[in-house]
Amino acid sequence: MLFLNAQRASLIKDAYVYKPDSIIFDLEDAVAENQKDSARISLYNALRTIDYRGIERVVRINGWDTPHAREDIRAAVAAGADTLRVPKTEVPDDILVVEKEIEKAEKEFGVPVGKTLMMAAIETPLGVINAYNIAKCSERLMGISIGAGDYMRTMHTSRSASGIEMLGARAQLVIAARAVGIMCFDTVYTDLSDMEGFANEVKLIKQMGFDGKSIISPKQIPIVHQIFAPTQQEIARAEKYIRTLGANSRDGIGVFKVEGQMVDVAMLEGAERTIALAKAADVYEGDL
Amino acid sequence: MRNNVGREIPDELLIHGVEAFQGQYYLHNKEYKKASPKVRTFVDPAQDKLVPTLKEAIEKCGLRDGMTISFHHHFRDGDYIVNMVVETIASMGIKDITICSTSLGDAHDPIVKYIESGVVTGISTSGVRGRIGETISKGRLKKVAMIRSHGGRVRAIETGDIHIDVAFIGAPSSDAYGNARGKGGKANCGVLSYSMVDAKYADKVVVITDCLVDYPNFPPSIEQVDVDYVVVVDKIGNPQKIANALLRFTEDPRELIIAENATKVLVNTPFFKDGFSFQTGGGGPSLAVTRFLRPYMEAKNIKMGFAIGGITKPMVDLLNDGLIRTIVDAQDFDLTSIESVHNHPRHFEISTSQYANPFNKGAFVNKLDFVILGALEIDTDFNVNVVTGSDGILRGAPGGHVDTAAGAKCSIIVAPLLRGRIPTIRKRVTTVTTPGESIDVVVTEVGIAINPRRQDLIDALKKTRLTIRTMEDLKNEAYSLTGVPEDIEFEDKVVALIEYRDGTIIDVVKRIKGKSVD
């Protein structure tokens, strides 16, 4: 999920060339207070005129406690954004109040009600504690995301290479998201000169079960894709599971061995997810 | 008349045997008699070639109004020679001089005042950047400027289309008898390839150095038998600007996508096999291709037969690691390549005639498998512009672009779809420097386009996962983001001729209209 300053036409005009999975057009922190209107207009026109080639278009709106939020929501919905990211969510009401406004805008601009999805950004200890209740509060929520900047400040600590300071929040969020059945995304890594540190963090959050990583530069995209894309070995194993499970279920066999591993129908979902991810990452060459 | 790439060439320019462009191999097998210089013999061993000042050397050469002088651009943006010589000429009251340089850049901005004052009235060059380009585009140069490729310049000199009266050759080291080298001094540039033809064909040859060394300065790039005078000055140039300590490897993700695509094109053609030959420029994506190529070569145990052209560290690294068998070198861009040439047993200096001259008996470019080239603009007929900006002002250099594109079996253009708000791929380029028939593949960040003339490449590349598109489609995508670019308005006055490498006229540059020139 690539963050781009919505005000910067040169950045947003053709960001699809880098093939991120999502672009987050930022109206919030990246935009100076006196430039909020111009960023919103630039965003509206970009979303209306540029074909982002199927890449998910997320808009990070300003917080509900600012004078900008209502107009941000109207502009994003009118322009057909796929998802609105709500900053600093701490309680379910933070989502519900925005949801109401989205629905109003959908009706105003003739957008099918319910089409615009939401993502909750959780950036404070209170938000982390309430992660499950936030995640389940709206049908529109496609995922929750952790934002480290404010969280570090409110936790009285700072980022480190090991990421130990983020462990509690990351674990809480990913469990909450899985419990509800929506996606979970990790925070940004701001040191663009340290690609090794970035890769280590991406490996860590993948292992924890996150669905993706927020990024601040196209430079970081290949690393995320490389780490999240299944290896050819994983793809081959998944193919074997799916094929053998299919054949065996026809023959009435429930549990069997593949390469020394016990395999049963519970593994099917994981194998299918691996193939789907391989296809999405454009590394799948098989015929499933 | 309208030439082979659809450009209107004013009939009044097509005189004295000058023809409009007819196709890249139109003059194959042409017979001609080479021009020859006037030679002043040097028989008396007691005589000296060393002259105390540049002014005295110019006087001894008999330089006068209306003559042509020449320079090389091995010192790039660090060059002091051109300004030093022209300033001296101006102080001597000589005027109406034509500069025949291998390239002119930002370092030569001070020349503008001598164009305005009539000291310099003609320019023949392979590149024009900086204020000189703007001055020519404003129509301030008295004569029509000639833009020639590196190979085309050599051809023009050897056919006598242009005659050099005095060649001024800046040399990092020289002995007092004129054996000059690109190395061994305080400001090294590696090779002196661009000046080799000047030394052979100019009536008078002056070597200018800031490092006089013991006789004989061997092996020489410029030989004593061709040199009339040697002048020692304080500084020939700024070493920091002559050679980069290390060309930075691009981190621009867009350039990396382009380079990766170009590498995939290259390795999937039938020409990628043991012994292949390769040239690339010093630009971001081009350098990256050299780096991306290595793992493919190692994986398939393929070695490069020879590499040519502007040489950089990544190329020298491949040579040192045994992945290139021979480097033939006509220009060096960094300290590593300068150090390597003449020192590594398989890294050789060649002349620009050997490199790219279409009118000798076969240049190195003819033996190229691949060349990776940049472009300012490319049109839907694959024609390339590398000389004028999209504002119509001269700000580029055909250099070896035209020569290598015509010679290589597979010429690959690497360019972004847009530069800022300006489409790189468009319906019609501002100026044609390289004809579409010389261009085989255009690689952008959003896909590649293969010239329909190259069915062999289409067949080879359609089996890959590369996104293959038409130029029309790429252009439409560019226009969908920027809108259709407005045509630039020009006046009728021709300010520069774009000579194809064989001496025919491929395009003209006209004076631009309106306020934008000031």
mmCIF file of N, CA and C in Angstrom, chain A residues 170-233:
data_model
loop_
_atom_site.group_PDB
_atom_site.id
_atom_site.type_symbol
_atom_site.label_atom_id
_atom_site.label_comp_id
_atom_site.label_asym_id
_atom_site.label_seq_id
_atom_site.Cartn_x
_atom_site.Cartn_y
_atom_site.Cartn_z
ATOM 1 N N ARG A 170 1.060 -5.088 17.162
ATOM 2 C CA ARG A 170 0.955 -5.883 15.931
ATOM 3 C C ARG A 170 0.173 -7.164 16.207
ATOM 4 N N ALA A 171 0.530 -7.829 17.310
ATOM 5 C CA ALA A 171 -0.127 -9.098 17.614
ATOM 6 C C ALA A 171 -1.618 -8.885 17.855
ATOM 7 N N GLN A 172 -1.916 -7.855 18.637
ATOM 8 C CA GLN A 172 -3.321 -7.567 18.967
ATOM 9 C C GLN A 172 -4.130 -7.294 17.696
ATOM 10 N N LEU A 173 -3.550 -6.503 16.788
ATOM 11 C CA LEU A 173 -4.277 -6.124 15.573
ATOM 12 C C LEU A 173 -4.496 -7.302 14.644
ATOM 13 N N VAL A 174 -3.455 -8.096 14.476
ATOM 14 C CA VAL A 174 -3.584 -9.177 13.506
ATOM 15 C C VAL A 174 -4.552 -10.236 14.042
ATOM 16 N N ILE A 175 -4.555 -10.433 15.346
ATOM 17 C CA ILE A 175 -5.520 -11.384 15.933
ATOM 18 C C ILE A 175 -6.942 -10.847 15.761
ATOM 19 N N ALA A 176 -7.106 -9.550 16.047
ATOM 20 C CA ALA A 176 -8.438 -8.938 15.912
ATOM 21 C C ALA A 176 -8.953 -9.069 14.482
ATOM 22 N N ALA A 177 -8.084 -8.767 13.519
ATOM 23 C CA ALA A 177 -8.491 -8.816 12.118
ATOM 24 C C ALA A 177 -8.878 -10.236 11.720
ATOM 25 N N ARG A 178 -8.091 -11.195 12.158
ATOM 26 C CA ARG A 178 -8.380 -12.588 11.798
ATOM 27 C C ARG A 178 -9.676 -13.059 12.461
ATOM 28 N N ALA A 179 -9.889 -12.590 13.690
ATOM 29 C CA ALA A 179 -11.095 -13.004 14.416
ATOM 30 C C ALA A 179 -12.348 -12.534 13.676
ATOM 31 N N VAL A 180 -12.232 -11.359 13.031
ATOM 32 C CA VAL A 180 -13.384 -10.791 12.341
ATOM 33 C C VAL A 180 -13.426 -11.236 10.880
ATOM 34 N N GLY A 181 -12.271 -11.644 10.363
ATOM 35 C CA GLY A 181 -12.215 -12.091 8.967
ATOM 36 C C GLY A 181 -11.956 -10.956 7.998
ATOM 37 N N ILE A 182 -11.256 -9.894 8.475
ATOM 38 C CA ILE A 182 -10.850 -8.838 7.539
ATOM 39 C C ILE A 182 -9.318 -8.794 7.488
ATOM 40 N N MET A 183 -8.786 -7.902 6.679
ATOM 41 C CA MET A 183 -7.331 -7.895 6.481
ATOM 42 C C MET A 183 -6.621 -6.996 7.496
ATOM 43 N N CYS A 184 -5.301 -7.189 7.569
ATOM 44 C CA CYS A 184 -4.511 -6.420 8.526
ATOM 45 C C CYS A 184 -3.207 -5.958 7.862
ATOM 46 N N PHE A 185 -2.918 -4.669 7.998
ATOM 47 C CA PHE A 185 -1.753 -4.097 7.306
ATOM 48 C C PHE A 185 -0.806 -3.446 8.301
ATOM 49 N N ASP A 186 0.469 -3.562 8.003
ATOM 50 C CA ASP A 186 1.475 -3.029 8.920
ATOM 51 C C ASP A 186 1.817 -1.577 8.577
ATOM 52 N N THR A 187 2.493 -0.942 9.493
ATOM 53 C CA THR A 187 2.867 0.469 9.383
ATOM 54 C C THR A 187 4.003 0.678 8.381
ATOM 55 N N VAL A 188 4.381 1.942 8.160
ATOM 56 C CA VAL A 188 5.457 2.259 7.213
ATOM 57 C C VAL A 188 6.828 2.083 7.864
ATOM 58 N N TYR A 189 7.827 1.944 6.999
ATOM 59 C CA TYR A 189 9.229 1.919 7.436
ATOM 60 C C TYR A 189 9.870 3.139 6.791
ATOM 61 N N THR A 190 10.322 4.095 7.617
ATOM 62 C CA THR A 190 10.627 5.406 7.045
ATOM 63 C C THR A 190 12.061 5.592 6.566
ATOM 64 N N ASP A 191 12.966 4.688 6.939
ATOM 65 C CA ASP A 191 14.364 4.878 6.522
ATOM 66 C C ASP A 191 14.591 4.269 5.132
ATOM 67 N N LEU A 192 14.531 5.140 4.109
ATOM 68 C CA LEU A 192 14.631 4.644 2.731
ATOM 69 C C LEU A 192 16.045 4.194 2.369
ATOM 70 N N SER A 193 17.023 4.576 3.213
ATOM 71 C CA SER A 193 18.386 4.171 2.884
ATOM 72 C C SER A 193 18.693 2.775 3.424
ATOM 73 N N ASP A 194 17.829 2.265 4.306
ATOM 74 C CA ASP A 194 18.103 0.960 4.919
ATOM 75 C C ASP A 194 17.149 -0.101 4.366
ATOM 76 N N MET A 195 17.480 -0.616 3.203
ATOM 77 C CA MET A 195 16.599 -1.583 2.565
ATOM 78 C C MET A 195 16.676 -2.937 3.267
ATOM 79 N N GLU A 196 17.796 -3.207 3.899
ATOM 80 C CA GLU A 196 17.937 -4.480 4.605
ATOM 81 C C GLU A 196 17.024 -4.498 5.842
ATOM 82 N N GLY A 197 17.048 -3.375 6.575
ATOM 83 C CA GLY A 197 16.171 -3.247 7.739
ATOM 84 C C GLY A 197 14.714 -3.354 7.323
ATOM 85 N N PHE A 198 14.403 -2.740 6.191
ATOM 86 C CA PHE A 198 13.032 -2.807 5.678
ATOM 87 C C PHE A 198 12.648 -4.257 5.369
ATOM 88 N N ALA A 199 13.542 -4.965 4.685
ATOM 89 C CA ALA A 199 13.251 -6.356 4.316
ATOM 90 C C ALA A 199 13.045 -7.216 5.573
ATOM 91 N N ASN A 200 13.864 -6.977 6.592
ATOM 92 C CA ASN A 200 13.710 -7.745 7.829
ATOM 93 C C ASN A 200 12.336 -7.506 8.456
ATOM 94 N N GLU A 201 11.914 -6.229 8.434
ATOM 95 C CA GLU A 201 10.619 -5.922 9.028
ATOM 96 C C GLU A 201 9.475 -6.577 8.241
ATOM 97 N N VAL A 202 9.614 -6.577 6.892
ATOM 98 C CA VAL A 202 8.562 -7.190 6.069
ATOM 99 C C VAL A 202 8.501 -8.698 6.346
ATOM 100 N N LYS A 203 9.670 -9.318 6.503
ATOM 101 C CA LYS A 203 9.687 -10.762 6.813
ATOM 102 C C LYS A 203 8.986 -11.020 8.148
ATOM 103 N N LEU A 204 9.278 -10.148 9.115
ATOM 104 C CA LEU A 204 8.693 -10.302 10.454
ATOM 105 C C LEU A 204 7.172 -10.228 10.406
ATOM 106 N N ILE A 205 6.658 -9.203 9.714
ATOM 107 C CA ILE A 205 5.195 -9.019 9.754
ATOM 108 C C ILE A 205 4.493 -10.069 8.888
ATOM 109 N N LYS A 206 5.169 -10.546 7.872
ATOM 110 C CA LYS A 206 4.569 -11.636 7.079
ATOM 111 C C LYS A 206 4.432 -12.879 7.958
ATOM 112 N N GLN A 207 5.499 -13.129 8.711
ATOM 113 C CA GLN A 207 5.487 -14.303 9.582
ATOM 114 C C GLN A 207 4.406 -14.172 10.665
ATOM 115 N N MET A 208 4.122 -12.922 11.076
ATOM 116 C CA MET A 208 3.092 -12.719 12.094
ATOM 117 C C MET A 208 1.697 -12.891 11.525
ATOM 118 N N GLY A 209 1.573 -12.900 10.223
ATOM 119 C CA GLY A 209 0.266 -13.125 9.616
ATOM 120 C C GLY A 209 -0.356 -11.908 8.950
ATOM 121 N N PHE A 210 0.394 -10.796 8.876
ATOM 122 C CA PHE A 210 -0.148 -9.596 8.217
ATOM 123 C C PHE A 210 -0.389 -9.858 6.727
ATOM 124 N N ASP A 211 -1.333 -9.090 6.170
ATOM 125 C CA ASP A 211 -1.647 -9.240 4.740
ATOM 126 C C ASP A 211 -0.813 -8.317 3.865
ATOM 127 N N GLY A 212 -0.196 -7.309 4.475
ATOM 128 C CA GLY A 212 0.570 -6.391 3.640
ATOM 129 C C GLY A 212 1.234 -5.317 4.460
ATOM 130 N N LYS A 213 1.963 -4.470 3.752
ATOM 131 C CA LYS A 213 2.790 -3.456 4.409
ATOM 132 C C LYS A 213 2.503 -2.097 3.782
ATOM 133 N N SER A 214 2.396 -1.088 4.623
ATOM 134 C CA SER A 214 2.292 0.271 4.094
ATOM 135 C C SER A 214 3.691 0.737 3.717
ATOM 136 N N ILE A 215 3.806 1.440 2.600
ATOM 137 C CA ILE A 215 5.133 1.874 2.150
ATOM 138 C C ILE A 215 5.090 3.335 1.737
ATOM 139 N N ILE A 216 6.272 3.947 1.716
ATOM 140 C CA ILE A 216 6.317 5.379 1.397
ATOM 141 C C ILE A 216 7.077 5.658 0.117
ATOM 142 N N SER A 217 7.641 4.619 -0.516
ATOM 143 C CA SER A 217 8.358 4.848 -1.771
ATOM 144 C C SER A 217 8.200 3.637 -2.681
ATOM 145 N N PRO A 218 8.100 3.888 -3.998
ATOM 146 C CA PRO A 218 8.033 2.763 -4.943
ATOM 147 C C PRO A 218 9.258 1.849 -4.835
ATOM 148 N N LYS A 219 10.360 2.410 -4.310
ATOM 149 C CA LYS A 219 11.568 1.595 -4.118
ATOM 150 C C LYS A 219 11.299 0.371 -3.260
ATOM 151 N N GLN A 220 10.312 0.520 -2.334
ATOM 152 C CA GLN A 220 10.068 -0.570 -1.383
ATOM 153 C C GLN A 220 9.167 -1.662 -1.955
ATOM 154 N N ILE A 221 8.529 -1.387 -3.089
ATOM 155 C CA ILE A 221 7.544 -2.341 -3.623
ATOM 156 C C ILE A 221 8.154 -3.706 -3.957
ATOM 157 N N PRO A 222 9.263 -3.746 -4.717
ATOM 158 C CA PRO A 222 9.773 -5.068 -5.110
ATOM 159 C C PRO A 222 10.104 -5.947 -3.897
ATOM 160 N N ILE A 223 10.559 -5.309 -2.806
ATOM 161 C CA ILE A 223 10.931 -6.100 -1.624
ATOM 162 C C ILE A 223 9.688 -6.728 -0.994
ATOM 163 N N VAL A 224 8.617 -5.930 -0.874
ATOM 164 C CA VAL A 224 7.381 -6.470 -0.302
ATOM 165 C C VAL A 224 6.864 -7.616 -1.176
ATOM 166 N N HIS A 225 6.862 -7.378 -2.491
ATOM 167 C CA HIS A 225 6.345 -8.413 -3.395
ATOM 168 C C HIS A 225 7.184 -9.680 -3.326
ATOM 169 N N GLN A 226 8.488 -9.472 -3.277
ATOM 170 C CA GLN A 226 9.394 -10.618 -3.236
ATOM 171 C C GLN A 226 9.159 -11.461 -1.977
ATOM 172 N N ILE A 227 8.972 -10.778 -0.849
ATOM 173 C CA ILE A 227 8.825 -11.513 0.415
ATOM 174 C C ILE A 227 7.430 -12.140 0.536
ATOM 175 N N PHE A 228 6.416 -11.423 0.040
ATOM 176 C CA PHE A 228 5.059 -11.961 0.159
ATOM 177 C C PHE A 228 4.724 -12.983 -0.925
ATOM 178 N N ALA A 229 5.415 -12.904 -2.075
ATOM 179 C CA ALA A 229 5.082 -13.850 -3.153
ATOM 180 C C ALA A 229 5.525 -15.254 -2.736
ATOM 181 N N PRO A 230 4.703 -16.251 -2.975
ATOM 182 C CA PRO A 230 5.109 -17.612 -2.634
ATOM 183 C C PRO A 230 6.310 -18.037 -3.476
ATOM 184 N N THR A 231 7.173 -18.866 -2.906
ATOM 185 C CA THR A 231 8.307 -19.386 -3.681
ATOM 186 C C THR A 231 7.796 -20.472 -4.628
ATOM 187 N N GLN A 232 8.602 -20.807 -5.618
ATOM 188 C CA GLN A 232 8.194 -21.849 -6.571
ATOM 189 C C GLN A 232 7.988 -23.176 -5.837
ATOM 190 N N GLN A 233 8.781 -23.377 -4.776
ATOM 191 C CA GLN A 233 8.642 -24.602 -3.980
ATOM 192 C C GLN A 233 7.277 -24.635 -3.264
#
